[in-house]
Coordinates of C-alpha atoms in Angstrom, one line a residue:
L1 CA 31.5 65.8 85.9
P2 CA 34.2 65.7 83.1
T3 CA 34.9 68.7 81.0
P4 CA 33.7 68.1 77.3
F5 CA 37.3 68.0 76.0
N6 CA 39.3 65.2 78.5
S7 CA 36.8 62.5 77.9
P8 CA 36.8 60.4 74.6
F9 CA 33.0 59.6 75.0
L10 CA 32.1 63.4 75.2
I11 CA 34.5 64.2 72.1
L12 CA 32.3 61.4 70.4
L13 CA 29.0 62.7 71.3
L14 CA 30.5 66.4 70.1
I15 CA 31.3 64.9 66.6
L16 CA 27.8 63.2 66.3
F17 CA 26.2 66.5 67.4
F18 CA 28.1 68.4 64.7
Q19 CA 27.1 66.3 62.1
E20 CA 23.4 66.5 62.6
S21 CA 21.7 68.7 60.3
Y22 CA 21.9 72.4 60.9
F23 CA 17.6 72.6 60.4
L24 CA 17.5 70.0 63.7
F25 CA 20.2 72.0 65.2
F26 CA 18.3 75.3 65.0
Q27 CA 15.0 73.8 65.8
Q28 CA 16.2 72.1 69.3
M29 CA 18.0 75.5 70.3
Y30 CA 14.7 76.7 71.3
F31 CA 14.5 73.9 73.6
V32 CA 18.0 73.7 74.9
H33 CA 18.1 77.4 75.6
Y34 CA 15.3 76.8 78.4
F35 CA 16.6 73.5 79.7
I36 CA 20.1 75.2 80.3
I37 CA 18.1 77.6 82.4
V38 CA 16.3 75.3 84.4
A39 CA 19.3 73.1 84.7
Y40 CA 21.5 76.1 85.7
T41 CA 18.4 77.1 88.5
F42 CA 18.5 73.8 90.0
L43 CA 21.8 72.3 89.3
P44 CA 24.4 75.1 89.4
G45 CA 27.2 72.8 89.4
L46 CA 26.8 71.3 86.1
N47 CA 28.9 71.8 83.3
M48 CA 26.3 73.9 80.9
L49 CA 28.3 72.6 77.6
F50 CA 27.9 69.1 78.4
V51 CA 24.5 69.6 79.6
A52 CA 23.6 71.4 76.3
I53 CA 25.3 68.7 74.5
L54 CA 23.6 65.7 76.0
F55 CA 20.4 67.4 75.9
S56 CA 20.5 68.0 72.2
F57 CA 21.8 64.3 71.5
I58 CA 18.9 63.0 73.3
V59 CA 16.4 65.4 71.3
N60 CA 18.1 64.3 68.2
I61 CA 17.3 60.3 69.0
I62 CA 13.6 61.2 70.1
I63 CA 13.4 63.2 66.5
Y64 CA 14.8 60.4 64.7
F65 CA 12.8 57.7 66.4
K66 CA 9.4 59.8 65.7
F67 CA 10.4 59.8 62.0
Y68 CA 11.1 56.0 61.9
F69 CA 8.2 55.3 63.9
Y70 CA 6.1 57.3 61.0
Y71 CA 7.6 55.4 58.3
V72 CA 7.1 51.9 60.0
L73 CA 3.4 53.0 60.4
L74 CA 3.1 53.9 56.8
F75 CA 4.6 50.7 55.8
I76 CA 2.4 48.6 58.2
T77 CA -1.0 50.5 57.3
G78 CA 0.3 50.2 53.2
I79 CA 0.4 46.4 53.9
Y80 CA -2.6 45.9 55.7
C81 CA -5.1 48.3 54.1

């Protein structure tokens, strides 16, 4: 795997990751901590910083999808109810 500082895609991921709100950042640190332990146990060759950034990015996408899904659900129920 490439290191986080020699790949344009990973630098873009870094920028997107640190633009997130600090609330989400601290909220997901709990998950990232355990994910790093699991990944380090089963996949010792991985770059842990890369894994943590990628995992946090995925968690952010899931969190935002839940929020948007909730608003769409409210909008639909507001129209039909």
